[in-house]
Amino acid sequence: MQVQARLLALFVLLLGTGAAAAESGRGDWSKVGVPANGPASVIGSPAAGCLKGAVALDEDEHAFQVLRPQRNRNWGHPATIRFVKELAQAAKGEGIAGPLLIGDLAQPRGGPMPVGHGSHQNGLDVDIWFRLPPKPLSRAEIEAPKPVSMVYGTEIDADHWTPAQARLLELAARAPQVDRIFVNPAIKQAMCRATPVGGDRDWLRKLRPWWGHDEHFHVRLACPADSPDCERQKPMPDGDGCGEELASWSSRPTWPAPSPKPHHQSRPLPEACAGLFRKG
């Protein structure tokens, strides 16, 4: 009887855990409009995670502007917010025309977005546009911004790609808290060609080729020290990534980017995320 009781208790526990994970994955996280109170903590991974103690990125018109604020996707871990502000100031200090245009970060408590991304769930991702406007955008332009592709076919579009975009990307990649940056393969190729052989090329390893990412680059920070429940990314291969790995993309259609589709969460979220979602 004791064995049966223990098995029954274990079954109930597993059932409850599964239900919590399922609830957090099914729920519409975009409807949760405020962050969860408490110390900042990243939970889970960029593709299956959530965020406690998120901070909003409020625009600084002279350094950066937050695009599509009506989406309420301008939240992140404090380290992510700091990174954006520091990058914007560094770019301004080098005379890079601005303000920087900042796309999606995360929702107030992270979690899956209904459309546009499979990642951006745990507060460590941020999209930064390559478009560098000579002056701040109007409110109407901010709410419905027009992206500019840096790629045509399989090559850089020389009409739009300039040393300013290249330098901005390098500044981001050299930041020690950055784990990796997703860019169109043509942009990775351009950066590989422009960086002298024999010099410091280690930062190029952080530039990871991926479909789309011709209008913006997608920065992902490493797990911060205050977040033991953050799932670390797999280590990247050694080297600068400019050889066979990059060449393998030459036969793949990477531009134009496909239209965004509704996101279907394939991985269950950590149990702790269900608790954050239920708090409303």
Short mmCIF file of C-alpha atoms in Angstrom, two decimals:
data_model
loop_
_atom_site.label_atom_id
_atom_site.label_comp_id
_atom_site.label_asym_id
_atom_site.label_seq_id
_atom_site.Cartn_x
_atom_site.Cartn_y
_atom_site.Cartn_z
CA MET A 1 0.00 0.00 0.00
CA GLN A 2 2.84 2.38 0.80
CA VAL A 3 4.38 1.75 -2.64
CA GLN A 4 1.05 2.45 -4.34
CA ALA A 5 0.60 5.66 -2.35
CA ARG A 6 4.06 6.87 -3.31
CA LEU A 7 3.44 6.09 -6.98
CA LEU A 8 0.15 7.97 -6.84
CA ALA A 9 1.82 10.99 -5.22
CA LEU A 10 4.55 10.95 -7.86
CA PHE A 11 1.93 10.79 -10.63
CA VAL A 12 0.06 13.77 -9.21
CA LEU A 13 3.31 15.74 -8.92
CA LEU A 14 4.29 15.00 -12.52
CA LEU A 15 0.79 15.82 -13.72
CA GLY A 16 0.87 19.16 -11.94
CA THR A 17 4.33 19.99 -13.31
CA GLY A 18 3.24 19.12 -16.84
CA ALA A 19 0.08 21.19 -16.52
CA ALA A 20 2.06 24.18 -15.28
CA ALA A 21 4.49 23.92 -18.17
CA ALA A 22 1.65 23.51 -20.64
CA GLU A 23 -0.21 26.51 -19.20
CA SER A 24 2.83 28.74 -19.52
CA GLY A 25 3.33 27.64 -23.13
CA ARG A 26 -0.30 28.09 -24.19
CA GLY A 27 -0.96 31.39 -22.48
CA ASP A 28 -0.88 34.66 -24.40
CA TRP A 29 2.12 36.34 -22.81
CA SER A 30 1.55 39.44 -24.91
CA LYS A 31 -1.52 40.17 -22.77
CA VAL A 32 0.58 40.40 -19.60
CA GLY A 33 1.26 44.12 -19.65
CA VAL A 34 3.49 44.64 -16.60
CA PRO A 35 6.72 43.02 -15.38
CA ALA A 36 6.89 40.61 -12.45
CA ASN A 37 8.13 42.14 -9.23
CA GLY A 38 11.32 41.00 -7.61
CA PRO A 39 15.03 40.89 -8.37
CA ALA A 40 15.90 40.61 -12.05
CA SER A 41 16.27 37.00 -13.14
CA VAL A 42 16.49 35.32 -16.54
CA ILE A 43 14.69 31.97 -16.64
CA GLY A 44 15.21 29.36 -19.34
CA SER A 45 16.46 29.96 -22.86
CA PRO A 46 15.81 32.55 -25.57
CA ALA A 47 13.42 30.12 -27.30
CA ALA A 48 11.78 28.76 -24.13
CA GLY A 49 11.96 31.12 -21.23
CA CYS A 50 10.64 34.08 -19.30
CA LEU A 51 11.86 37.00 -17.23
CA LYS A 52 11.39 38.39 -13.74
CA GLY A 53 12.16 41.96 -12.72
CA ALA A 54 12.29 43.27 -16.29
CA VAL A 55 13.21 46.88 -17.01
CA ALA A 56 11.72 48.98 -19.83
CA LEU A 57 13.96 50.61 -22.43
CA ASP A 58 12.77 54.21 -22.61
CA GLU A 59 14.04 56.08 -25.62
CA ASP A 60 16.69 58.78 -25.59
CA GLU A 61 15.81 60.66 -28.76
CA HIS A 62 19.35 61.89 -29.35
CA ALA A 63 20.98 58.46 -28.89
CA PHE A 64 18.34 55.84 -29.76
CA GLN A 65 14.63 55.41 -30.46
CA VAL A 66 12.44 52.43 -29.61
CA LEU A 67 10.43 51.26 -32.61
CA ARG A 68 6.81 50.11 -32.55
CA PRO A 69 6.20 50.96 -28.87
CA GLN A 70 2.58 49.83 -29.27
CA ARG A 71 3.85 46.23 -29.25
CA ASN A 72 5.13 46.60 -25.66
CA ARG A 73 8.25 44.60 -26.52
CA ASN A 74 10.77 47.06 -25.09
CA TRP A 75 11.53 45.08 -21.91
CA GLY A 76 14.66 43.24 -20.92
CA HIS A 77 17.03 42.18 -18.19
CA PRO A 78 18.88 45.24 -16.79
CA ALA A 79 22.07 44.00 -18.50
CA THR A 80 20.32 44.18 -21.88
CA ILE A 81 19.06 47.70 -21.22
CA ARG A 82 22.56 48.78 -20.16
CA PHE A 83 24.07 47.26 -23.29
CA VAL A 84 21.74 49.19 -25.61
CA LYS A 85 22.45 52.49 -23.87
CA GLU A 86 26.21 51.93 -23.83
CA LEU A 87 26.25 50.92 -27.50
CA ALA A 88 24.24 54.00 -28.47
CA GLN A 89 26.62 56.27 -26.57
CA ALA A 90 29.67 54.56 -28.07
CA ALA A 91 28.22 54.95 -31.57
CA LYS A 92 27.45 58.60 -30.92
CA GLY A 93 30.98 59.13 -29.61
CA GLU A 94 32.43 57.76 -32.85
CA GLY A 95 30.29 60.05 -34.97
CA ILE A 96 27.98 57.33 -36.27
CA ALA A 97 24.82 59.07 -37.45
CA GLY A 98 21.90 58.35 -35.22
CA PRO A 99 19.80 57.87 -33.30
CA LEU A 100 20.06 54.08 -33.31
CA LEU A 101 16.76 52.40 -34.11
CA ILE A 102 15.96 49.68 -31.58
CA GLY A 103 13.54 46.93 -32.54
CA ASP A 104 12.10 44.18 -30.35
CA LEU A 105 13.57 43.16 -27.01
CA ALA A 106 11.13 41.10 -24.94
CA GLN A 107 7.65 41.33 -23.45
CA PRO A 108 7.23 42.52 -19.83
CA ARG A 109 7.62 38.97 -18.51
CA GLY A 110 9.24 37.50 -21.58
CA GLY A 111 7.62 34.33 -22.84
CA PRO A 112 6.52 33.45 -26.39
CA MET A 113 5.43 36.23 -28.71
CA PRO A 114 2.32 35.66 -30.84
CA VAL A 115 4.12 36.63 -34.08
CA GLY A 116 7.53 37.67 -35.35
CA HIS A 117 9.96 35.68 -33.19
CA GLY A 118 10.57 32.22 -31.84
CA SER A 119 13.21 33.65 -29.51
CA HIS A 120 13.32 36.95 -27.55
CA GLN A 121 11.71 35.12 -24.62
CA ASN A 122 14.09 35.57 -21.69
CA GLY A 123 15.12 39.21 -21.88
CA LEU A 124 18.61 38.79 -23.37
CA ASP A 125 17.80 39.46 -27.04
CA VAL A 126 17.56 42.80 -28.84
CA ASP A 127 17.17 43.74 -32.50
CA ILE A 128 19.10 46.79 -33.69
CA TRP A 129 18.36 48.19 -37.13
CA PHE A 130 21.09 48.88 -39.66
CA ARG A 131 19.20 51.92 -40.90
CA LEU A 132 20.89 55.06 -39.54
CA PRO A 133 18.58 58.06 -39.95
CA PRO A 134 20.20 61.51 -40.03
CA LYS A 135 17.63 62.82 -37.56
CA PRO A 136 15.10 61.38 -35.08
CA LEU A 137 12.04 59.72 -36.58
CA SER A 138 8.61 61.25 -36.10
CA ARG A 139 6.06 59.50 -33.87
CA ALA A 140 4.23 58.22 -36.95
CA GLU A 141 7.47 56.79 -38.37
CA ILE A 142 8.32 55.16 -35.04
CA GLU A 143 4.97 53.37 -34.92
CA ALA A 144 5.24 52.17 -38.54
CA PRO A 145 8.97 52.30 -39.40
CA LYS A 146 10.35 51.40 -42.81
CA PRO A 147 13.31 49.01 -42.72
CA VAL A 148 16.16 49.20 -45.20
CA SER A 149 17.84 46.00 -46.39
CA MET A 150 21.62 45.89 -46.54
CA VAL A 151 21.57 42.89 -48.88
CA TYR A 152 20.68 42.29 -52.52
CA GLY A 153 20.69 38.67 -53.62
CA THR A 154 23.71 37.08 -51.98
CA GLU A 155 25.83 40.23 -51.70
CA ILE A 156 25.93 43.47 -49.76
CA ASP A 157 23.90 46.33 -51.25
CA ALA A 158 26.55 49.02 -51.67
CA ASP A 159 23.86 51.69 -51.94
CA HIS A 160 23.02 51.21 -48.26
CA TRP A 161 25.90 49.42 -46.54
CA THR A 162 28.58 51.85 -45.37
CA PRO A 163 31.53 51.84 -42.97
CA ALA A 164 29.14 53.21 -40.32
CA GLN A 165 27.05 50.02 -40.32
CA ALA A 166 30.19 47.91 -40.24
CA ARG A 167 31.64 49.85 -37.31
CA LEU A 168 28.36 49.70 -35.37
CA LEU A 169 28.27 45.93 -35.78
CA GLU A 170 31.89 45.62 -34.69
CA LEU A 171 31.26 47.75 -31.59
CA ALA A 172 28.39 45.45 -30.62
CA ALA A 173 30.37 42.27 -31.24
CA ARG A 174 33.33 43.47 -29.18
CA ALA A 175 31.18 44.05 -26.09
CA PRO A 176 32.22 41.36 -23.59
CA GLN A 177 28.65 40.67 -22.41
CA VAL A 178 27.52 39.77 -25.94
CA ASP A 179 27.35 36.02 -26.56
CA ARG A 180 26.50 36.11 -30.29
CA ILE A 181 24.93 38.25 -33.02
CA PHE A 182 22.78 36.94 -35.86
CA VAL A 183 23.32 38.57 -39.26
CA ASN A 184 22.59 37.76 -42.88
CA PRO A 185 25.39 35.60 -44.34
CA ALA A 186 26.23 38.34 -46.87
CA ILE A 187 26.86 40.74 -44.01
CA LYS A 188 29.07 38.22 -42.23
CA GLN A 189 30.99 37.78 -45.48
CA ALA A 190 31.47 41.53 -45.83
CA MET A 191 32.80 41.79 -42.28
CA CYS A 192 35.20 38.89 -42.88
CA ARG A 193 36.55 40.53 -46.04
CA ALA A 194 36.97 43.94 -44.41
CA THR A 195 38.86 42.72 -41.33
CA PRO A 196 42.62 42.40 -41.96
CA VAL A 197 44.05 38.88 -41.88
CA GLY A 198 46.56 38.48 -39.08
CA GLY A 199 44.93 41.13 -36.93
CA ASP A 200 42.35 40.79 -34.18
CA ARG A 201 39.58 38.71 -35.73
CA ASP A 202 38.32 36.84 -32.67
CA TRP A 203 35.20 39.02 -32.38
CA LEU A 204 34.10 37.86 -35.86
CA ARG A 205 33.26 34.48 -34.30
CA LYS A 206 30.29 36.10 -32.57
CA LEU A 207 28.71 36.99 -35.92
CA ARG A 208 26.47 34.03 -36.72
CA PRO A 209 24.95 33.73 -40.22
CA TRP A 210 21.20 33.19 -40.30
CA TRP A 211 18.21 33.65 -42.59
CA GLY A 212 16.84 37.17 -42.85
CA HIS A 213 18.70 39.64 -40.59
CA ASP A 214 19.44 41.85 -43.59
CA GLU A 215 17.63 44.90 -42.14
CA HIS A 216 18.79 44.49 -38.54
CA PHE A 217 21.22 42.53 -36.41
CA HIS A 218 20.01 40.40 -33.54
CA VAL A 219 22.15 40.64 -30.40
CA ARG A 220 22.02 37.96 -27.72
CA LEU A 221 23.72 38.50 -24.38
CA ALA A 222 25.33 35.81 -22.26
CA CYS A 223 23.57 34.61 -19.11
CA PRO A 224 24.09 37.20 -16.34
CA ALA A 225 25.54 36.23 -12.98
CA ASP A 226 22.29 36.98 -11.13
CA SER A 227 20.33 34.33 -13.09
CA PRO A 228 21.18 30.73 -12.10
CA ASP A 229 18.09 29.47 -13.97
CA CYS A 230 19.29 30.95 -17.27
CA GLU A 231 20.06 28.28 -19.87
CA ARG A 232 23.43 28.89 -21.49
CA GLN A 233 23.82 28.67 -25.26
CA LYS A 234 25.97 25.97 -26.83
CA PRO A 235 29.58 27.09 -27.35
CA MET A 236 30.38 28.41 -30.80
CA PRO A 237 32.99 26.68 -32.99
CA ASP A 238 36.58 27.87 -32.70
CA GLY A 239 37.91 30.33 -35.23
CA ASP A 240 36.43 33.41 -36.88
CA GLY A 241 33.69 31.52 -38.74
CA CYS A 242 34.79 32.95 -42.09
CA GLY A 243 35.72 29.65 -43.76
CA GLU A 244 33.74 26.53 -44.64
CA GLU A 245 30.95 27.32 -42.19
CA LEU A 246 30.17 30.59 -43.95
CA ALA A 247 30.73 29.16 -47.43
CA SER A 248 28.03 26.55 -46.78
CA TRP A 249 25.43 29.35 -46.88
CA SER A 250 26.27 30.41 -50.44
CA SER A 251 23.65 28.10 -52.00
CA ARG A 252 20.89 28.92 -49.51
CA PRO A 253 18.24 31.60 -50.12
CA THR A 254 18.69 34.04 -47.26
CA TRP A 255 17.15 37.15 -48.82
CA PRO A 256 14.51 38.45 -48.91
CA ALA A 257 13.45 37.35 -45.46
CA PRO A 258 10.20 35.37 -45.23
CA SER A 259 7.11 37.11 -43.89
CA PRO A 260 6.54 36.71 -40.14
CA LYS A 261 4.19 33.86 -39.22
CA PRO A 262 2.27 33.12 -36.02
CA HIS A 263 4.61 31.49 -33.53
CA HIS A 264 3.84 28.00 -32.25
CA GLN A 265 5.81 27.18 -29.12
CA SER A 266 7.53 23.84 -29.69
CA ARG A 267 9.54 23.62 -26.46
CA PRO A 268 7.88 23.63 -23.03
CA LEU A 269 8.67 26.57 -20.82
CA PRO A 270 10.32 26.07 -17.42
CA GLU A 271 7.90 25.46 -14.57
CA ALA A 272 8.87 28.79 -12.99
CA CYS A 273 7.45 30.56 -16.04
CA ALA A 274 4.00 29.16 -15.36
CA GLY A 275 4.12 30.76 -11.94
CA LEU A 276 5.05 34.13 -13.45
CA PHE A 277 2.26 33.89 -16.00
CA ARG A 278 -0.40 33.00 -13.43
CA LYS A 279 0.40 36.08 -11.32
CA GLY A 280 -1.27 38.25 -13.96
#
